[in-house]
């Protein structure tokens, strides 16, 4: 069968199980878009800026576990994807991005809307392709989805010169993948499992730090089994939230720069860290030389390059987290760490970081907790980046995996709204809350139009404090309160939403928070709430800059009471 | 045991456009300190062989290996520093030489089993192969004559004996063959 490049791509997308493509048209992808008309199986979602296409595909992938897909034209279309691709790369999100390119004859001549996108994305993709002939297309698509979705997932870019879209070639979709340099299935070594088991059984103060890898590997059941059998307390990284039930007695919250004080104390005093699918990011470790000084480390990760990159592993177990945990669970002894757990409980009651200050003021933390309470921990929470992100992480209850979507590694402001689009499309029957800040929201608010056009019932909570709050907080603590470039004026968000045809309201009193959230939840369609929260509220606890994770700035005790 | 500071890595990579760029970009962005890199064909068609010299004092060699391995086009990476190996480098050296100095330079070149490959009225060009130490000593001796131009290839290396230093599994070889065959028939 002879097909042209555009048809081969579309057929490949269908064969790879793609259902939704996020993107924006342009000169060098017109042929491709014309071809979409022949593939009703592919739902195309028109965003308002290519960055949003990448974030939407990213979030779609995170909430479904499938490979997300986005399309943009050459030049600025492609460069607008870059932030989104980098975001997916740093958070190990499977994604295939397709870009148009100038025709082959014009390549390298600085043609109109030409940019070397394979060169630009080289360090932020798992792999990329410049498809120079239509008969290379099928293989490229097959390989791209395979590479993106297996092993440690990541984004793959396929760049296609415009004349390749229309070039005919003989087409059969490859059945096998011939990638001699890509070995994603690494065997789990029984000797390493034995060593890990020994380390766990000998530990007196063990702690599990569970990260994104547990979610990617769908290993939450195995994680729970391990923790319960061996009675090991569990803390999460930011992206690990949801991989362990948060109402579990062994769960002690998020660790890291804005982690719960008791989670950080536990890490600091632990004699064994079982690190599962996490990479010892600096937001977790803070100062490396003082990180967990008493602990040896069992590091479980699918990416061998993560072992020993930041923190030395005493026992390295390379492999898929689910396989490794299954192997561990088979032979793990039933253990008990009563004194250790009691100690952590003591820290928890002495330093209750999870509690909210008792006040009549409208605290952002209170808004987050109300959203969580109304949804019963069942909503998909999608955040932007900044203070609101940390409050969302600290005060939401996330009881199931793939339900907390946040830009962890890259810290991309503006992520929330477009990501909420992808999350809602991936989980159409669930409530999706975009928790955003007034600064973060303004970076991508044009996507309200996409939400309206696609009739997506996304609920949007803006924690509006009139500041670029996280930077303001740093300025308050470390730069003598010189608030340079952090006070930020905003438009009337309610009017903005209404202009896009989206229901909206403003909340200025604490008493109105719950009713507003309930109203939004029950409303059939998108709903935006502009919460005018306490302007200079800080995210606490906070690890002091350049310190050990146990050195925290905490909420003053007297102001804390159980909410 | 203290390993020698300079590590020799051998990487077998698929013969594809951009593969050198991918490796070089990786070294740069991860801050790896690479002393030299030499690339050319290997005994397997479709596979190129890179020899990379890394300063182990300033760079985590294991990370270089692991990060290289993550590149899809990289089929095999191995650190042969601890193996019995032959390592060589080629240099062309253009030395200022008056007619009166020429014979002295030729003598020095002879000692190093280097060859004179070009003679001009005021200079000679010397071709020399050897390990870095040998090349460095020759350069030291020629320095006073005035080195007008110098080019070095960087180290290439191979393990002695019959065992394969860079074992590559049969499945990978077959994959590479099939890939090559496919691109050929397509042409």
XYZ file of C-alpha atoms in Angstrom:
750
model
C 0.000 0.000 0.000
C 1.321 3.427 -0.915
C 0.665 6.304 1.438
C 2.083 9.765 1.893
C 4.004 10.868 4.970
C 1.034 12.555 6.623
C -1.154 9.464 6.254
C 1.622 7.232 7.532
C 1.945 9.417 10.638
C -1.798 9.478 11.280
C -2.146 5.754 10.755
C 0.771 5.218 13.118
C -0.848 7.426 15.767
C -4.033 5.378 15.520
C -2.088 2.111 15.729
C -0.274 3.397 18.809
C -3.604 4.003 20.488
C -3.600 7.788 20.340
C -7.081 9.198 20.832
C -6.422 12.859 21.448
C -3.941 15.174 19.762
C -3.324 18.621 21.222
C -1.953 21.234 18.894
C -2.045 24.312 16.739
C -1.884 24.508 12.936
C 0.551 26.431 10.757
C 2.184 26.596 7.342
C 4.319 23.499 7.554
C 1.670 21.212 8.985
C -1.273 22.176 6.776
C -0.963 18.886 4.906
C -0.975 16.986 8.166
C -4.027 18.833 9.444
C -5.809 18.180 6.159
C -5.061 14.509 6.658
C -6.533 14.570 10.191
C -9.888 14.942 8.439
C -9.546 11.313 7.301
C -8.929 10.063 10.837
C -12.008 10.717 12.975
C -10.510 8.360 15.587
C -8.065 11.136 16.420
C -9.764 13.906 18.364
C -7.921 17.124 17.721
C -7.904 19.755 20.443
C -7.027 23.256 19.347
C -5.165 25.136 22.067
C -4.363 28.856 22.000
C -0.586 28.579 22.294
C 1.652 25.607 21.505
C 3.096 25.543 25.027
C -0.397 24.614 26.193
C -0.503 21.728 23.711
C 2.629 20.241 25.254
C 1.391 20.763 28.838
C -2.019 19.298 27.991
C -0.412 16.236 26.367
C 1.886 15.976 29.394
C -0.967 16.023 31.918
C -3.050 13.671 29.782
C -0.151 11.224 29.920
C 0.270 11.625 33.690
C -3.372 10.957 34.537
C -3.843 8.080 32.076
C -0.430 6.425 31.912
C -0.635 6.575 28.131
C 1.704 8.457 25.803
C 0.526 12.049 25.260
C 0.684 13.587 21.799
C 1.003 17.156 20.569
C 1.540 18.833 17.200
C 2.908 22.215 16.145
C 4.193 23.894 13.052
C 7.826 24.779 12.321
C 9.736 27.731 13.754
C 7.792 29.532 16.488
C 5.284 26.703 16.743
C 8.111 24.336 17.525
C 9.950 26.692 19.892
C 6.707 27.326 21.779
C 6.607 23.612 22.527
C 10.064 23.699 24.051
C 9.050 24.625 27.616
C 6.439 21.898 27.589
C 8.875 19.318 26.265
C 11.465 20.256 28.889
C 8.774 19.998 31.547
C 7.879 16.474 30.417
C 11.553 15.535 30.228
C 12.341 16.544 33.791
C 9.270 14.790 35.189
C 9.717 11.605 33.082
C 6.442 11.987 31.217
C 5.830 9.912 28.070
C 5.024 12.233 25.201
C 5.437 12.375 21.435
C 5.667 15.846 19.918
C 5.332 16.237 16.170
C 6.581 19.370 14.441
C 6.454 20.532 10.855
C 9.692 21.678 9.258
C 10.582 23.636 6.142
C 10.847 21.509 3.017
C 14.013 19.477 2.528
C 15.403 21.788 -0.138
C 15.180 24.781 2.199
C 16.728 23.119 5.246
C 19.710 25.000 6.579
C 19.007 28.136 4.560
C 17.299 30.096 7.336
C 14.024 29.741 5.480
C 10.838 31.394 6.731
C 9.851 29.832 10.074
C 12.845 27.506 10.033
C 14.427 26.510 13.299
C 16.635 23.539 14.123
C 14.176 21.987 16.553
C 15.932 18.622 16.720
C 19.071 20.523 17.717
C 17.197 22.691 20.204
C 15.390 19.784 21.849
C 18.369 17.429 21.875
C 19.076 17.898 25.594
C 15.406 17.876 26.623
C 14.109 14.845 24.764
C 14.711 11.179 25.373
C 15.324 10.935 21.640
C 14.335 12.836 18.519
C 13.923 12.309 14.796
C 14.227 14.388 11.680
C 12.273 12.301 9.165
C 13.950 12.995 5.829
C 11.980 10.486 3.747
C 8.393 9.353 4.025
C 9.537 5.724 4.068
C 11.322 6.452 7.368
C 8.123 7.739 8.926
C 6.514 4.474 10.027
C 9.658 3.345 11.796
C 10.128 6.739 13.430
C 6.573 6.758 14.787
C 6.786 3.203 16.060
C 10.143 3.836 17.714
C 9.077 7.198 19.122
C 6.110 5.756 20.990
C 8.161 2.813 22.163
C 10.971 5.004 23.479
C 8.604 7.547 25.040
C 6.538 4.994 26.886
C 9.010 2.370 28.064
C 11.820 2.319 30.589
C 12.081 5.695 32.256
C 9.506 7.533 30.144
C 10.192 10.827 28.442
C 9.339 13.032 25.498
C 10.331 12.168 21.927
C 10.129 14.676 19.093
C 9.478 13.906 15.426
C 10.354 16.740 13.032
C 8.981 16.445 9.500
C 9.911 18.607 6.481
C 6.743 19.767 4.741
C 7.444 17.950 1.468
C 7.748 14.654 3.365
C 4.057 14.976 4.317
C 3.120 14.597 0.662
C 5.826 12.172 -0.454
C 4.364 8.756 -1.216
C 6.029 5.548 -0.185
C 5.290 1.896 0.338
C 3.749 1.494 3.779
C 3.554 -1.320 6.245
C 3.552 -0.528 9.907
C 6.588 -2.247 11.441
C 5.755 -5.032 13.843
C 9.107 -5.212 15.492
C 11.371 -2.571 16.856
C 15.027 -2.845 15.991
C 16.786 -0.573 18.427
C 20.107 -2.159 19.348
C 21.092 0.740 21.593
C 17.871 0.929 23.564
C 17.711 -1.539 26.417
C 14.822 -0.567 28.629
C 14.148 -3.927 30.253
C 16.975 -4.344 32.669
C 16.945 -7.585 34.619
C 16.446 -7.276 38.358
C 19.433 -8.957 39.985
C 18.474 -11.404 42.767
C 21.728 -10.618 44.585
C 20.707 -6.971 44.829
C 17.260 -7.958 46.073
C 18.946 -10.056 48.757
C 21.173 -7.178 49.772
C 18.184 -4.850 49.944
C 16.246 -7.322 52.076
C 19.210 -7.664 54.408
C 19.556 -3.907 54.758
C 15.841 -3.558 55.476
C 15.773 -6.352 58.043
C 18.802 -4.946 59.863
C 17.549 -1.371 59.953
C 16.123 -0.022 63.164
C 14.932 3.333 61.853
C 14.046 2.740 58.200
C 12.012 5.115 56.045
C 10.617 4.802 52.543
C 10.846 7.821 50.258
C 8.439 7.113 47.433
C 8.578 9.138 44.231
C 7.103 9.475 40.771
C 8.588 6.113 39.741
C 6.041 4.304 41.909
C 3.239 6.023 40.009
C 4.809 5.532 36.579
C 5.316 1.856 37.309
C 1.782 1.457 38.731
C 3.334 -0.034 41.843
C 1.220 1.572 44.564
C -0.239 -1.781 45.621
C 3.225 -3.297 45.945
C 4.467 -0.259 47.851
C 1.649 -0.574 50.365
C 2.392 -4.251 50.801
C 6.068 -3.612 51.458
C 5.409 -0.788 53.911
C 2.836 -2.794 55.841
C 4.792 -6.041 55.982
C 7.989 -4.364 57.090
C 6.214 -1.626 59.078
C 8.244 1.121 57.447
C 6.960 4.700 57.513
C 6.443 6.283 54.102
C 7.088 9.829 52.959
C 6.577 11.217 49.459
C 8.399 13.472 47.084
C 6.219 16.130 45.426
C 5.588 13.969 42.365
C 5.112 10.862 44.468
C 1.963 12.267 46.108
C -0.875 9.812 45.677
C 1.257 6.687 45.380
C 0.524 5.831 49.018
C -2.843 6.341 50.724
C -2.580 9.488 52.766
C -4.945 8.315 55.488
C -2.647 5.368 56.160
C -1.065 5.126 59.641
C 2.368 4.704 58.085
C 2.082 7.834 55.949
C 3.953 10.928 57.077
C 3.473 13.403 54.257
C 5.717 15.109 51.787
C 9.384 15.619 52.498
C 11.752 18.262 51.188
C 12.069 22.019 51.127
C 8.413 22.549 52.077
C 7.859 19.100 53.492
C 6.244 18.272 56.788
C 8.678 18.904 59.633
C 8.228 15.383 60.995
C 8.903 13.849 57.563
C 12.158 15.760 57.370
C 13.123 14.895 60.962
C 12.452 11.259 60.207
C 14.752 11.367 57.184
C 17.372 13.144 59.215
C 17.333 10.500 61.955
C 16.724 7.425 59.807
C 19.378 4.717 59.648
C 18.049 3.454 56.309
C 16.408 5.240 53.411
C 14.594 3.026 50.974
C 14.398 5.385 47.996
C 11.851 4.131 45.489
C 11.494 5.701 42.048
C 12.930 9.031 43.124
C 16.103 10.871 42.160
C 17.265 12.832 45.198
C 16.401 16.164 43.634
C 17.861 19.169 45.467
C 14.360 20.179 46.546
C 14.319 16.933 48.484
C 17.853 16.830 49.838
C 18.725 20.523 50.276
C 22.413 20.605 51.242
C 23.751 17.246 50.055
C 26.608 16.997 52.544
C 24.221 17.180 55.491
C 21.425 15.101 53.995
C 20.303 12.136 56.088
C 23.664 11.835 57.836
C 22.831 8.639 59.719
C 21.272 6.717 56.874
C 22.510 4.156 54.455
C 20.588 4.080 51.210
C 18.796 1.387 49.242
C 18.087 3.060 45.904
C 15.524 1.483 43.608
C 15.241 3.093 40.173
C 14.779 2.035 36.579
C 17.428 4.483 35.383
C 20.942 3.262 36.257
C 22.270 6.788 35.801
C 20.233 7.960 38.799
C 22.075 5.588 41.106
C 24.836 7.497 42.820
C 24.210 10.680 40.817
C 23.424 12.833 43.849
C 23.411 10.510 46.845
C 25.589 7.441 47.242
C 23.629 4.208 47.230
C 24.787 1.452 49.586
C 22.530 -0.973 47.784
C 21.480 -0.213 44.216
C 18.550 -2.072 42.736
C 18.122 -1.142 39.100
C 14.839 -2.133 37.573
C 11.190 -1.414 37.143
C 9.844 -0.407 40.556
C 6.911 -2.803 40.388
C 9.142 -5.765 39.541
C 11.600 -4.868 42.267
C 8.919 -4.382 44.913
C 7.231 -7.627 43.911
C 10.536 -9.430 44.350
C 11.136 -7.748 47.709
C 7.626 -8.522 48.941
C 8.079 -12.196 48.181
C 10.815 -12.579 50.760
C 10.391 -9.689 53.137
C 10.079 -10.610 56.780
C 7.330 -9.240 58.945
C 9.053 -6.553 60.931
C 8.065 -4.038 63.552
C 9.539 -0.648 64.345
C 7.343 0.406 67.222
C 9.801 2.761 68.943
C 10.742 4.432 65.689
C 7.128 4.983 64.674
C 6.387 6.304 68.145
C 9.240 8.767 67.766
C 7.872 10.045 64.454
C 4.398 10.345 65.974
C 5.945 12.422 68.726
C 7.557 14.750 66.150
C 4.232 14.931 64.399
C 2.396 16.068 67.520
C 5.205 18.469 68.491
C 5.499 19.928 64.975
C 2.082 19.615 63.345
C 2.978 21.086 59.948
C -0.208 19.679 58.466
C -2.385 21.907 60.637
C -3.730 25.266 59.578
C -3.500 28.418 61.648
C -6.763 29.290 63.344
C -7.929 32.656 62.078
C -10.941 34.350 60.545
C -8.811 35.522 57.658
C -9.080 33.793 54.300
C -6.042 31.550 54.265
C -4.983 29.886 51.003
C -4.276 26.668 52.908
C -7.903 26.662 54.056
C -9.121 26.926 50.451
C -6.984 23.949 49.448
C -8.233 21.861 52.352
C -11.857 22.712 51.553
C -11.394 21.647 47.927
C -9.892 18.414 49.131
C -12.663 17.853 51.686
C -15.481 18.545 49.243
C -14.039 16.086 46.747
C -13.285 13.536 49.446
C -9.723 13.231 48.167
C -11.034 11.949 44.847
C -10.462 14.952 42.615
C -7.553 15.282 40.231
C -5.548 18.252 41.497
C -3.571 20.158 38.878
C -1.282 22.949 40.037
C 0.778 25.737 38.607
C 4.056 26.697 40.214
C 4.582 28.841 43.266
C 3.170 29.111 46.761
C -0.206 27.725 45.743
C 1.537 24.634 44.389
C 3.158 23.924 47.726
C -0.059 24.559 49.638
C -1.864 22.229 47.255
C 0.802 19.605 47.915
C 0.749 20.110 51.684
C -2.977 20.386 52.336
C -4.746 18.285 49.689
C -5.478 14.688 50.460
C -4.508 12.588 47.453
C -5.501 9.014 48.008
C -4.893 7.517 44.614
C -2.076 7.624 42.076
C -2.160 9.782 38.926
C -4.299 12.350 40.722
C -1.813 15.060 41.597
C -0.435 16.769 38.499
C 2.313 19.284 39.067
C 5.412 20.603 37.385
C 8.088 19.236 39.689
C 11.458 19.288 37.989
C 11.153 22.287 35.716
C 8.836 24.324 37.936
C 6.908 25.788 35.027
C 4.618 28.653 35.979
C 1.509 28.571 33.841
C 1.382 24.781 33.835
C -1.913 24.409 35.662
C -4.561 25.635 33.241
C -3.365 23.832 30.092
C -2.492 20.756 32.154
C -6.042 20.770 33.558
C -7.279 20.500 29.959
C -5.229 17.357 29.396
C -6.167 15.942 32.805
C -9.879 16.493 32.232
C -9.726 14.895 28.794
C -7.841 11.935 30.201
C -10.273 11.499 33.083
C -13.570 12.864 31.665
C -15.723 11.470 34.459
C -13.762 12.881 37.356
C -13.612 16.290 38.956
C -10.494 18.152 37.918
C -9.440 21.121 40.032
C -6.908 23.535 38.659
C -5.377 25.163 41.728
C -3.455 28.156 40.486
C -1.863 31.382 41.630
C -2.670 34.804 40.253
C 0.806 35.006 38.728
C 0.924 31.498 37.349
C -2.612 31.782 35.953
C -1.765 34.894 33.967
C 0.966 33.075 32.089
C -1.478 30.813 30.247
C -4.958 32.177 30.904
C -5.703 32.236 27.177
C -6.493 28.533 27.573
C -9.831 29.485 29.119
C -10.875 29.697 25.475
C -9.880 26.079 24.865
C -11.768 24.989 27.988
C -14.845 26.850 26.774
C -14.585 25.562 23.201
C -14.101 21.956 24.281
C -16.781 22.321 26.999
C -14.511 20.884 29.654
C -15.950 21.016 33.206
C -12.636 22.073 34.750
C -12.901 23.809 38.139
C -10.421 26.603 38.598
C -9.388 27.980 41.981
C -7.127 31.010 41.854
C -5.391 31.677 45.154
C -5.111 35.370 44.457
C -2.772 37.171 46.838
C -1.600 40.007 44.595
C 1.981 38.819 44.671
C 4.333 36.510 42.906
C 4.152 34.906 46.281
C 7.005 32.436 46.369
C 9.534 35.016 45.263
C 7.966 37.531 47.665
C 8.395 35.006 50.467
C 12.093 34.644 49.648
C 12.407 38.420 49.505
C 10.744 38.613 52.921
C 13.047 36.008 54.475
C 16.328 36.592 52.726
C 16.256 40.009 51.020
C 14.997 42.304 53.797
C 11.467 42.511 52.399
C 12.514 44.398 49.299
C 9.565 43.373 47.145
C 11.074 44.096 43.759
C 8.881 42.997 40.852
C 6.689 40.773 43.006
C 3.547 42.865 43.595
C 1.427 41.879 40.608
C -1.729 43.534 39.408
C -4.352 41.305 37.915
C -7.363 41.870 35.743
C -10.793 41.112 37.159
C -10.620 37.326 36.853
C -14.398 36.967 37.188
C -14.949 39.290 34.246
C -12.182 37.557 32.317
C -13.861 34.193 32.826
C -17.223 35.614 31.879
C -15.735 37.068 28.706
C -14.660 33.545 27.787
C -18.154 32.284 28.585
C -17.091 30.609 31.816
C -19.048 30.841 35.071
C -17.131 32.563 37.821
C -17.340 34.143 41.224
C -15.167 35.926 43.741
C -14.684 34.872 47.361
C -13.308 37.307 49.914
C -14.562 35.794 53.191
C -13.623 32.577 54.880
C -17.287 31.739 55.449
C -17.949 31.770 51.705
C -15.212 29.328 50.761
C -17.029 26.040 51.286
C -20.306 27.086 49.651
C -18.394 28.400 46.632
C -16.448 25.183 46.217
C -19.623 23.159 46.533
C -21.325 25.362 43.965
C -18.438 24.958 41.531
C -18.302 21.202 42.086
C -21.983 20.776 41.402
C -22.030 23.115 38.424
C -22.272 21.317 35.094
C -19.401 22.957 33.248
C -16.249 24.927 33.871
C -16.218 27.209 36.892
C -13.662 29.717 38.110
C -13.333 31.050 41.635
C -11.149 34.032 42.405
C -10.167 33.570 46.064
C -8.787 36.787 47.518
C -6.511 35.203 50.075
C -4.227 36.549 52.791
C -1.645 38.522 50.768
C 1.531 37.814 52.723
C 0.935 34.273 53.874
C 4.061 32.110 53.745
C 4.621 28.506 52.750
C 5.851 26.787 55.879
C 7.679 24.774 56.945
C 10.619 25.871 54.860
C 14.120 24.473 54.952
C 16.601 27.263 55.564
C 18.691 27.990 52.501
C 21.820 25.862 52.279
C 20.918 23.899 55.399
C 20.068 20.369 56.362
C 16.430 19.399 55.870
C 15.929 19.285 59.624
C 16.633 23.001 59.952
C 13.237 24.465 59.316
C 11.395 27.708 59.558
C 8.058 26.691 61.035
C 4.692 28.252 61.637
C 4.797 29.873 65.120
C 3.360 27.316 67.511
C 0.959 29.612 69.319
C -0.956 30.317 66.155
C -1.442 26.675 65.304
C -4.533 24.827 66.271
C -6.275 21.824 64.896
C -8.574 22.907 62.159
C 43.553 0.574 44.471
C 43.777 3.987 42.906
C 42.698 3.938 39.313
C 44.664 6.002 36.840
C 43.270 9.468 36.578
C 42.697 9.364 32.849
C 39.993 6.932 31.885
C 39.616 5.465 28.421
C 36.046 4.743 27.422
C 35.047 2.973 24.252
C 31.560 3.504 22.901
C 29.978 1.699 19.980
C 27.382 3.932 18.420
C 24.977 3.593 15.544
C 26.281 5.230 12.431
C 23.652 7.957 12.242
C 23.599 11.672 11.647
C 23.784 13.595 14.870
C 25.261 10.879 17.035
C 28.480 12.792 17.691
C 26.413 15.894 18.379
C 24.285 13.988 20.876
C 27.341 12.735 22.743
C 29.168 16.053 22.700
C 26.043 17.881 23.855
C 25.681 15.413 26.709
C 29.276 15.995 27.866
C 28.813 19.734 27.773
C 25.485 19.955 29.557
C 26.468 17.546 32.307
C 29.747 19.387 32.794
C 31.869 16.347 31.967
C 35.497 17.158 31.381
C 36.439 15.321 28.189
C 40.124 15.341 27.240
C 39.730 13.873 23.799
C 37.279 12.080 21.616
C 38.050 10.146 18.431
C 35.422 8.635 16.146
C 35.579 6.314 13.152
C 34.179 3.105 11.695
C 34.338 -0.141 13.641
C 34.573 -3.734 12.367
C 30.777 -3.937 12.317
C 29.126 -2.089 9.474
C 26.665 0.438 10.755
C 28.548 0.907 14.010
C 31.060 3.633 14.714
C 33.547 3.426 17.520
C 34.310 6.328 19.808
C 37.287 6.488 22.085
C 36.736 8.988 24.844
C 39.335 10.084 27.371
C 37.906 11.426 30.599
C 39.753 13.054 33.440
C 38.614 10.950 36.373
C 39.839 13.529 38.862
C 37.354 16.175 37.749
C 34.535 14.034 36.340
C 32.520 11.103 37.646
C 33.473 8.537 35.023
C 30.661 6.177 35.979
C 28.151 8.950 35.281
C 29.704 9.538 31.834
C 29.287 5.847 31.081
C 25.719 5.655 32.335
C 24.566 8.873 30.723
C 26.137 7.867 27.402
C 24.365 4.551 27.629
C 21.057 6.363 27.893
C 21.465 7.785 24.393
C 19.373 5.640 22.095
C 22.060 5.554 19.407
C 24.712 4.280 21.808
C 24.845 0.491 21.689
C 27.682 -0.230 24.103
C 29.951 1.655 26.461
C 32.898 0.187 28.294
C 35.684 1.538 30.443
C 38.890 -0.225 29.330
C 41.243 1.737 31.577
C 42.010 -1.283 33.730
C 42.473 -3.621 30.750
C 45.758 -4.351 29.044
C 45.364 -2.066 26.107
C 47.231 -0.489 23.262
C 46.500 3.194 23.074
C 47.734 5.411 20.290
C 47.471 8.915 19.064
C 48.566 10.433 15.779
C 50.018 13.907 15.501
C 51.216 16.078 12.637
C 53.732 18.668 13.736
C 55.034 21.491 11.576
C 58.368 22.643 12.982
C 60.380 25.694 11.981
C 63.608 24.445 10.501
C 66.407 26.182 8.688
C 68.520 24.038 6.396
C 71.111 23.865 9.165
C 68.631 22.587 11.755
C 66.983 20.010 9.533
C 69.320 17.081 10.247
C 69.035 17.539 13.998
C 65.245 17.446 13.710
C 65.420 14.343 11.542
C 67.567 12.689 14.204
C 65.079 13.486 16.927
C 62.244 12.233 14.742
C 64.159 8.989 14.152
C 64.510 8.349 17.863
C 60.750 8.604 18.174
C 60.192 6.529 15.034
C 58.428 9.533 13.599
C 58.474 10.319 9.894
C 59.209 13.471 7.978
C 56.282 13.814 5.602
C 56.923 17.251 4.125
C 59.884 19.556 3.812
C 59.735 23.269 3.002
C 62.574 25.836 2.927
C 61.807 26.988 6.464
C 59.926 24.076 8.004
C 59.406 20.317 8.163
C 56.275 18.356 8.883
C 56.572 15.360 11.202
C 54.094 12.526 11.501
C 54.220 10.615 14.762
C 52.113 7.945 16.434
C 52.312 6.739 19.985
C 50.807 7.210 23.364
C 50.333 10.668 24.813
C 53.546 10.499 26.832
C 55.638 9.794 23.764
C 53.998 12.557 21.763
C 54.449 14.981 24.628
C 58.169 14.222 24.950
C 58.714 14.669 21.235
C 56.881 17.988 21.346
C 59.002 19.035 24.306
C 62.178 18.398 22.304
C 60.876 20.204 19.230
C 59.611 23.188 21.170
C 62.839 25.149 20.946
C 62.839 24.964 17.144
C 59.443 26.582 17.102
C 56.234 24.655 16.505
C 54.339 26.462 13.761
C 51.339 24.163 13.639
C 50.106 21.124 15.537
C 47.251 18.698 15.113
C 46.524 15.662 17.319
C 43.821 13.070 16.784
C 43.116 12.200 20.376
C 43.524 8.735 21.780
C 42.279 5.556 20.153
C 42.615 2.331 22.071
C 42.146 -1.417 21.839
C 42.497 -4.194 24.392
C 45.258 -6.744 23.793
C 44.668 -10.436 23.262
C 41.908 -12.429 21.658
C 39.028 -11.589 23.965
C 36.622 -9.003 22.725
C 37.025 -5.886 24.782
C 33.763 -4.468 23.637
C 31.488 -7.490 23.588
C 28.315 -6.841 21.720
C 25.540 -9.362 21.795
C 24.547 -11.203 18.657
C 20.991 -9.874 18.844
C 22.227 -6.293 18.615
C 24.476 -7.162 15.672
C 21.542 -8.742 13.860
C 19.392 -5.714 14.585
C 22.024 -3.413 13.149
C 22.336 -5.622 10.051
C 18.593 -5.639 9.506
C 18.428 -1.882 9.927
C 21.209 -1.438 7.367
C 19.594 -3.844 4.949
C 16.342 -1.956 5.231
C 17.863 1.424 4.479
C 19.733 -0.126 1.534
C 16.697 -1.710 -0.097
C 14.843 1.545 0.374
C 17.481 3.355 -1.634
